[in-house]
mmCIF file of N, CA and C in Angstrom:
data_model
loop_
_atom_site.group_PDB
_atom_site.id
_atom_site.type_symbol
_atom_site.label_atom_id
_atom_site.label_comp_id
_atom_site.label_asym_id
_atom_site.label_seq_id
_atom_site.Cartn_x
_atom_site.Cartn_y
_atom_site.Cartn_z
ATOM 1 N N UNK R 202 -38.943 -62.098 -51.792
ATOM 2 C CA UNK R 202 -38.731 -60.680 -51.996
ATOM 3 C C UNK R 202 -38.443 -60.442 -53.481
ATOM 4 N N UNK R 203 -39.039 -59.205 -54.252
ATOM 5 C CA UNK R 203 -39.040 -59.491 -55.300
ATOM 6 C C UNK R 203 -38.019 -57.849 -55.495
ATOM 7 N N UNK R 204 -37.114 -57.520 -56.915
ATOM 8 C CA UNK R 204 -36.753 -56.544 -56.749
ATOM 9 C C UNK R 204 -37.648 -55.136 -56.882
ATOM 10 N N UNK R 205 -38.762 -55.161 -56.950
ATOM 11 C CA UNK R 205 -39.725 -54.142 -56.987
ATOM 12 C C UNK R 205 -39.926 -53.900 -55.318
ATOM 13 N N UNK R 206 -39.744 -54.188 -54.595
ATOM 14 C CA UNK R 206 -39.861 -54.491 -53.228
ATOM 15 C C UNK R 206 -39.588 -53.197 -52.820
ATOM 16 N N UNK R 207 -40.362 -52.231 -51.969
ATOM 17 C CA UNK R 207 -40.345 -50.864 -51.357
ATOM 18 C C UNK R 207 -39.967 -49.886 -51.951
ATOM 19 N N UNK R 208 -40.426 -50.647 -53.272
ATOM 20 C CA UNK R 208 -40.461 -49.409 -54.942
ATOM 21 C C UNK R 208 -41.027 -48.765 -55.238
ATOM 22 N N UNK R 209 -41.382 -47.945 -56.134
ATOM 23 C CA UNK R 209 -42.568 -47.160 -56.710
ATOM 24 C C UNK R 209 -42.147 -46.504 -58.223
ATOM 25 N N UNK R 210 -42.727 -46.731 -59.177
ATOM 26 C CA UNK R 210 -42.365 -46.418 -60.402
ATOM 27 C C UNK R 210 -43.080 -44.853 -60.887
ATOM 28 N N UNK R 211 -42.511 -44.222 -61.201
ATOM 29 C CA UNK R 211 -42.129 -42.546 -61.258
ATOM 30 C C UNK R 211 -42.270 -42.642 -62.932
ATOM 31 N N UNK R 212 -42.984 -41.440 -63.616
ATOM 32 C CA UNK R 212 -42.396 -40.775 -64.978
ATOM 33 C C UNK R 212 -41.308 -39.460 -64.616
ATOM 34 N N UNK R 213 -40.163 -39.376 -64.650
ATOM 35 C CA UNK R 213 -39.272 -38.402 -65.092
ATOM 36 C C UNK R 213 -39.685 -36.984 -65.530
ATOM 37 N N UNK R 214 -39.700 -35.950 -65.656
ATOM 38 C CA UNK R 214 -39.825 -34.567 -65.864
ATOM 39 C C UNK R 214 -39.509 -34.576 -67.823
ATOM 40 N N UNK R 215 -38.319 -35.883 -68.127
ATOM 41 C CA UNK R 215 -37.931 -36.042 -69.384
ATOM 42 C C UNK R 215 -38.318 -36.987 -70.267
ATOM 43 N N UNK R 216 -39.389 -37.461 -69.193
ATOM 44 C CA UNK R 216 -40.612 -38.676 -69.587
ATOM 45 C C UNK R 216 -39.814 -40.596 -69.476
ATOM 46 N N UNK R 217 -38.642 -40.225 -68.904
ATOM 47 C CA UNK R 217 -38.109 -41.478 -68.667
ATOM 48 C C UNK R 217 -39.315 -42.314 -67.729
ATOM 49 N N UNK R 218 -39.180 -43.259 -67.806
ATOM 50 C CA UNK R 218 -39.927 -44.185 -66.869
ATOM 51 C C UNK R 218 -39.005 -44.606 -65.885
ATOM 52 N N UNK R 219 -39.033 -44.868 -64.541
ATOM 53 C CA UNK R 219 -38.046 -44.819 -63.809
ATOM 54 C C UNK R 219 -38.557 -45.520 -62.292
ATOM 55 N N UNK R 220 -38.049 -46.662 -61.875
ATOM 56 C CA UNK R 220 -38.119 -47.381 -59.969
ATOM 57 C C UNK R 220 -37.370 -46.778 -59.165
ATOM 58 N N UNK R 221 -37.608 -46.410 -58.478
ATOM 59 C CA UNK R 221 -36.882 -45.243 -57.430
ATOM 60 C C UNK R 221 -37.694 -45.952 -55.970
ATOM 61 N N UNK R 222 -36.490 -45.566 -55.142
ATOM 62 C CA UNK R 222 -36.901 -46.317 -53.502
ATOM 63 C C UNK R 222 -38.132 -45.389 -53.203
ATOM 64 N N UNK R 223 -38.952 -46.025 -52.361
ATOM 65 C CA UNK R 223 -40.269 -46.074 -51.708
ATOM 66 C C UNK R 223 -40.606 -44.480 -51.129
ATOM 67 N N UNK R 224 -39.121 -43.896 -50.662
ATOM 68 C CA UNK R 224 -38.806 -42.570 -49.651
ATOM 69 C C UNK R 224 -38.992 -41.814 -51.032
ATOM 70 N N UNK R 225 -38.526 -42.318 -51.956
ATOM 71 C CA UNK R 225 -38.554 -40.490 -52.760
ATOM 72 C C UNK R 225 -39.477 -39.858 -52.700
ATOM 73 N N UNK R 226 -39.506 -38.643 -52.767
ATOM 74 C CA UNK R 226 -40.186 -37.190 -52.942
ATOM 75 C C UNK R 226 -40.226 -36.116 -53.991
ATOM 76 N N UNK R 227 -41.236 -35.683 -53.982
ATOM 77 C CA UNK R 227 -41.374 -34.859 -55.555
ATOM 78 C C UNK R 227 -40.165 -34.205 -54.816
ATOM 79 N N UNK R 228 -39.380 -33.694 -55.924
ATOM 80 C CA UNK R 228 -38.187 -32.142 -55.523
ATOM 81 C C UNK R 228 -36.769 -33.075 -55.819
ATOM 82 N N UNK R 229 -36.649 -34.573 -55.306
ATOM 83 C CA UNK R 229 -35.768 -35.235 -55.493
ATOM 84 C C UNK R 229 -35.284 -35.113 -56.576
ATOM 85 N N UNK R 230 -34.038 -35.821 -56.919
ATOM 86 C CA UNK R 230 -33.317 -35.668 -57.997
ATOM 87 C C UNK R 230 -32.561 -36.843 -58.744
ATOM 88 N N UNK R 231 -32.639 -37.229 -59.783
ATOM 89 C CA UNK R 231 -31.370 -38.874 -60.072
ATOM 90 C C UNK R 231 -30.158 -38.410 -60.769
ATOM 91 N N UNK R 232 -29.529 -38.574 -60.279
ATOM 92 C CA UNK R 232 -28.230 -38.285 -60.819
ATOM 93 C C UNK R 232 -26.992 -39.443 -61.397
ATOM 94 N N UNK R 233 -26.278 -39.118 -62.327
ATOM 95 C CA UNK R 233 -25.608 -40.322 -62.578
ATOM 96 C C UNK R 233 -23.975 -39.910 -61.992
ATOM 97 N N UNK R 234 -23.432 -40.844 -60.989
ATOM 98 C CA UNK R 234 -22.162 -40.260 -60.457
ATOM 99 C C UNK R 234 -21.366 -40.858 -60.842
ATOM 100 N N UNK R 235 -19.710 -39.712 -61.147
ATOM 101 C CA UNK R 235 -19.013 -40.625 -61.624
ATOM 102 C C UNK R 235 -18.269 -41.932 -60.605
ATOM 103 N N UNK R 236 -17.771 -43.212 -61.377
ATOM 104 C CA UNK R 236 -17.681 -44.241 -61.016
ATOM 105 C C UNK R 236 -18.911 -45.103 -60.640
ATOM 106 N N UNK R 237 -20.134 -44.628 -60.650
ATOM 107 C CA UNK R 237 -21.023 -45.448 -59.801
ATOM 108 C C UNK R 237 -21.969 -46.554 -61.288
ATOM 109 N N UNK R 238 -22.487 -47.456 -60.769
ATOM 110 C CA UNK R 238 -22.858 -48.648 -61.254
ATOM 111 C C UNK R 238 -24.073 -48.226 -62.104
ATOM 112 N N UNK R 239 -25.208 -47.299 -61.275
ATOM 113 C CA UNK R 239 -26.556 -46.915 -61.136
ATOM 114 C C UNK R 239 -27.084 -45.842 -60.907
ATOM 115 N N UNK R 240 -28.207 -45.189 -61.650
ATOM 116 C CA UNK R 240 -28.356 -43.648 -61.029
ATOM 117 C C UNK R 240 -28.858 -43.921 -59.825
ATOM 118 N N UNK R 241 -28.482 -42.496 -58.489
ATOM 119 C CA UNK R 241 -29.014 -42.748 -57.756
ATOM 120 C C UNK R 241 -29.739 -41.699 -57.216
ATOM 121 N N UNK R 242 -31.046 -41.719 -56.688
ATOM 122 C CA UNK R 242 -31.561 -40.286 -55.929
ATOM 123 C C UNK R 242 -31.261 -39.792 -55.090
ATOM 124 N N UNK R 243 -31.014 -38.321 -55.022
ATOM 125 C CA UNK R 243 -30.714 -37.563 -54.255
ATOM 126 C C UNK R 243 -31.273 -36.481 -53.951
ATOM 127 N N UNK R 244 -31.587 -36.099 -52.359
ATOM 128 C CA UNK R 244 -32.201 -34.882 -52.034
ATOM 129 C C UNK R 244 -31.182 -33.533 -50.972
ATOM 130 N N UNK R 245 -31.311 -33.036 -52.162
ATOM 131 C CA UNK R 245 -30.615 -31.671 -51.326
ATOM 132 C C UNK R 245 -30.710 -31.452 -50.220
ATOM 133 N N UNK R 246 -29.904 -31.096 -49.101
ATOM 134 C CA UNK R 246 -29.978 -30.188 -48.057
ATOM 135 C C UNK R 246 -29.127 -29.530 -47.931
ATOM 136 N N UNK R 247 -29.250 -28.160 -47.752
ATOM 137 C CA UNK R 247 -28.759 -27.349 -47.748
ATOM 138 C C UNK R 247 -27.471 -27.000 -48.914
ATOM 139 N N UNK R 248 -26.233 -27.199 -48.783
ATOM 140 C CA UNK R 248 -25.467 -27.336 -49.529
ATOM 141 C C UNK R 248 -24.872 -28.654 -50.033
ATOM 142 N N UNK R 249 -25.590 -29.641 -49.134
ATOM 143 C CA UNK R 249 -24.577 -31.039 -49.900
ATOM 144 C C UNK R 249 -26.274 -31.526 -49.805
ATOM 145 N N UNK R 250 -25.773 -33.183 -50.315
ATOM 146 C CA UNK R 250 -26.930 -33.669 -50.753
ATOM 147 C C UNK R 250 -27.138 -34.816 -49.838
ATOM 148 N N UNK R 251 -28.179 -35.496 -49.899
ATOM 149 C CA UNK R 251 -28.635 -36.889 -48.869
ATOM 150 C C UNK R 251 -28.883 -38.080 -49.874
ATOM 151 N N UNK R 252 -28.159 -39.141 -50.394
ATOM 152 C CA UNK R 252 -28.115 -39.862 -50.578
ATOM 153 C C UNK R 252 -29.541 -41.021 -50.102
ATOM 154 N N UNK R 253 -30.646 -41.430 -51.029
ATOM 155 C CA UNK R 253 -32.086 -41.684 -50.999
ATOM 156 C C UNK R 253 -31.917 -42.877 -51.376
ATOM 157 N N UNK R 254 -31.661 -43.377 -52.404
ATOM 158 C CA UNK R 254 -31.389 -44.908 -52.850
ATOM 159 C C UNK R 254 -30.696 -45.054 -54.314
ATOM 160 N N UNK R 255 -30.520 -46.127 -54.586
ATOM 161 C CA UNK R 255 -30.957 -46.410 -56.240
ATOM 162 C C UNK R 255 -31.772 -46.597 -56.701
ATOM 163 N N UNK R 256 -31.748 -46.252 -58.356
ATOM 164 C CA UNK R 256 -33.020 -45.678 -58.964
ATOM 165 C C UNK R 256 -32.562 -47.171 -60.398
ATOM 166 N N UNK R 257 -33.659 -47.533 -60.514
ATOM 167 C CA UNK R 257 -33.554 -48.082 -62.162
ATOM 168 C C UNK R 257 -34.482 -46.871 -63.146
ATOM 169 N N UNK R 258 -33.848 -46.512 -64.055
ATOM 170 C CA UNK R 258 -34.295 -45.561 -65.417
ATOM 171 C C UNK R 258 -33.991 -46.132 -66.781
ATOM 172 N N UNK R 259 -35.058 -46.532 -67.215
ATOM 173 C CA UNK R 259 -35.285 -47.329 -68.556
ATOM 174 C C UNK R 259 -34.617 -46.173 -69.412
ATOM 175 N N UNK R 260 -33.696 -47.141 -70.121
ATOM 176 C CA UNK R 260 -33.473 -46.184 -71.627
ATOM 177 C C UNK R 260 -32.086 -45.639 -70.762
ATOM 178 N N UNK R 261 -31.719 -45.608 -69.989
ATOM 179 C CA UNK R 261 -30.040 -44.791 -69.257
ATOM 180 C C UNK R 261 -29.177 -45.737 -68.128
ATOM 181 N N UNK R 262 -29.587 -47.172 -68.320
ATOM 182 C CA UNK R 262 -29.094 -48.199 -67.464
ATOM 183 C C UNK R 262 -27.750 -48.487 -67.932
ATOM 184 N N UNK R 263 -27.292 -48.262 -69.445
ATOM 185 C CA UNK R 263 -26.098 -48.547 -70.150
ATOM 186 C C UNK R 263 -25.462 -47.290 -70.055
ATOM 187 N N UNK R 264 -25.484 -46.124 -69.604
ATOM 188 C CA UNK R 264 -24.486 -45.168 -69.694
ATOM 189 C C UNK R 264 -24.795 -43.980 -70.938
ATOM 190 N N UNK R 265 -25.965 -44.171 -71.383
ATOM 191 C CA UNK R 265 -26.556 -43.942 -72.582
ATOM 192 C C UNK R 265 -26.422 -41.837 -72.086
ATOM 193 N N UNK R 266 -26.566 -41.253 -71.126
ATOM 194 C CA UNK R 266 -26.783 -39.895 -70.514
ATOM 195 C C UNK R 266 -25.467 -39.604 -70.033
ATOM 196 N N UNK R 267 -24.510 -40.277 -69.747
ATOM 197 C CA UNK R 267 -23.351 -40.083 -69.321
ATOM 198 C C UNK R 267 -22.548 -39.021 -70.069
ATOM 199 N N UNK R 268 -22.004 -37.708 -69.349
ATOM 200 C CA UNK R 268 -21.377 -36.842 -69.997
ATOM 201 C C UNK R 268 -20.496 -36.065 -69.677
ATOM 202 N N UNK R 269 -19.108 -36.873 -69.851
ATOM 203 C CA UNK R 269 -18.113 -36.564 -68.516
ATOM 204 C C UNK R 269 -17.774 -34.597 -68.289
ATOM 205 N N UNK R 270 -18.118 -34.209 -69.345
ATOM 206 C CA UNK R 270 -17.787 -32.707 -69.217
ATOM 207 C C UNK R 270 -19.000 -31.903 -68.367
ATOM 208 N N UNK R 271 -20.023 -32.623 -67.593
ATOM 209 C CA UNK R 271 -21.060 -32.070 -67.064
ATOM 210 C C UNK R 271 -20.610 -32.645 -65.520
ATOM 211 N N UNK R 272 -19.317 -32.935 -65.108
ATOM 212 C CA UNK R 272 -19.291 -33.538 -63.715
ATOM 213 C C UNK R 272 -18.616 -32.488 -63.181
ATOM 214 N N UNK R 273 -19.046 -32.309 -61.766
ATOM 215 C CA UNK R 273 -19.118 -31.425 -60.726
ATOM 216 C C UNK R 273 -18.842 -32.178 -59.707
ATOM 217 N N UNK R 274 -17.911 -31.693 -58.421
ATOM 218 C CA UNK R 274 -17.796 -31.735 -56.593
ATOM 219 C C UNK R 274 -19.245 -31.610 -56.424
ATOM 220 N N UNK R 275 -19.602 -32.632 -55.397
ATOM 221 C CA UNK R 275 -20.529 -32.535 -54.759
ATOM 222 C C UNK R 275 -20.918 -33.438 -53.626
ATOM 223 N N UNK R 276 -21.051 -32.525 -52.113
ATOM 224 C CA UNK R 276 -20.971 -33.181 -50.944
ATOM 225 C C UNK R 276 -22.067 -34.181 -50.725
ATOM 226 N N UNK R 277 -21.862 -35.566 -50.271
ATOM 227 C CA UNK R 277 -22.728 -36.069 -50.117
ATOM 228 C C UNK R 277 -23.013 -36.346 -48.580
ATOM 229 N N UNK R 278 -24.693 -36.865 -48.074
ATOM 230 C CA UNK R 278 -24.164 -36.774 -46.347
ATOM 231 C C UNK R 278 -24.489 -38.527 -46.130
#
């Protein structure tokens, strides 16, 4: 098993290059949360969000986008 395994590699809207799990869907979203290791995708429903996988994004693996005055509550399911 290799880690590309039920992957699919995505360009970003911000031209990042980016591996995101197999399920994502255009509309999805990567977000970086606080405490967490890795961005991860997420798809809205309704008011909270659905938790999709982890994402690798070249160029933001070190914390490089991280911006603690842009963090927000947000339900996850």
């Amino acid at each position: 098993m290799t880690i590309t395994a039920g992957r699919r590699m995505v360009r970003l809207n911000e031209g990042y290059i980016a591996l995101v799990p197999g399920e994502t869907q255009v509309g999805d979203q990567i977000f970086l949360l606080k405490g967490g290791s890795v961005p991860v995708v997420l798809r809205q429903k309704g008011d909270n969000w659905e938790v999709i996988g982890e994402a690798y994004v070249h160029g933001v693996m070190r914390g490089e986008l991280w911006d603690e005055s842009r963090c927000k509550p947000m339900w996850l399911e």
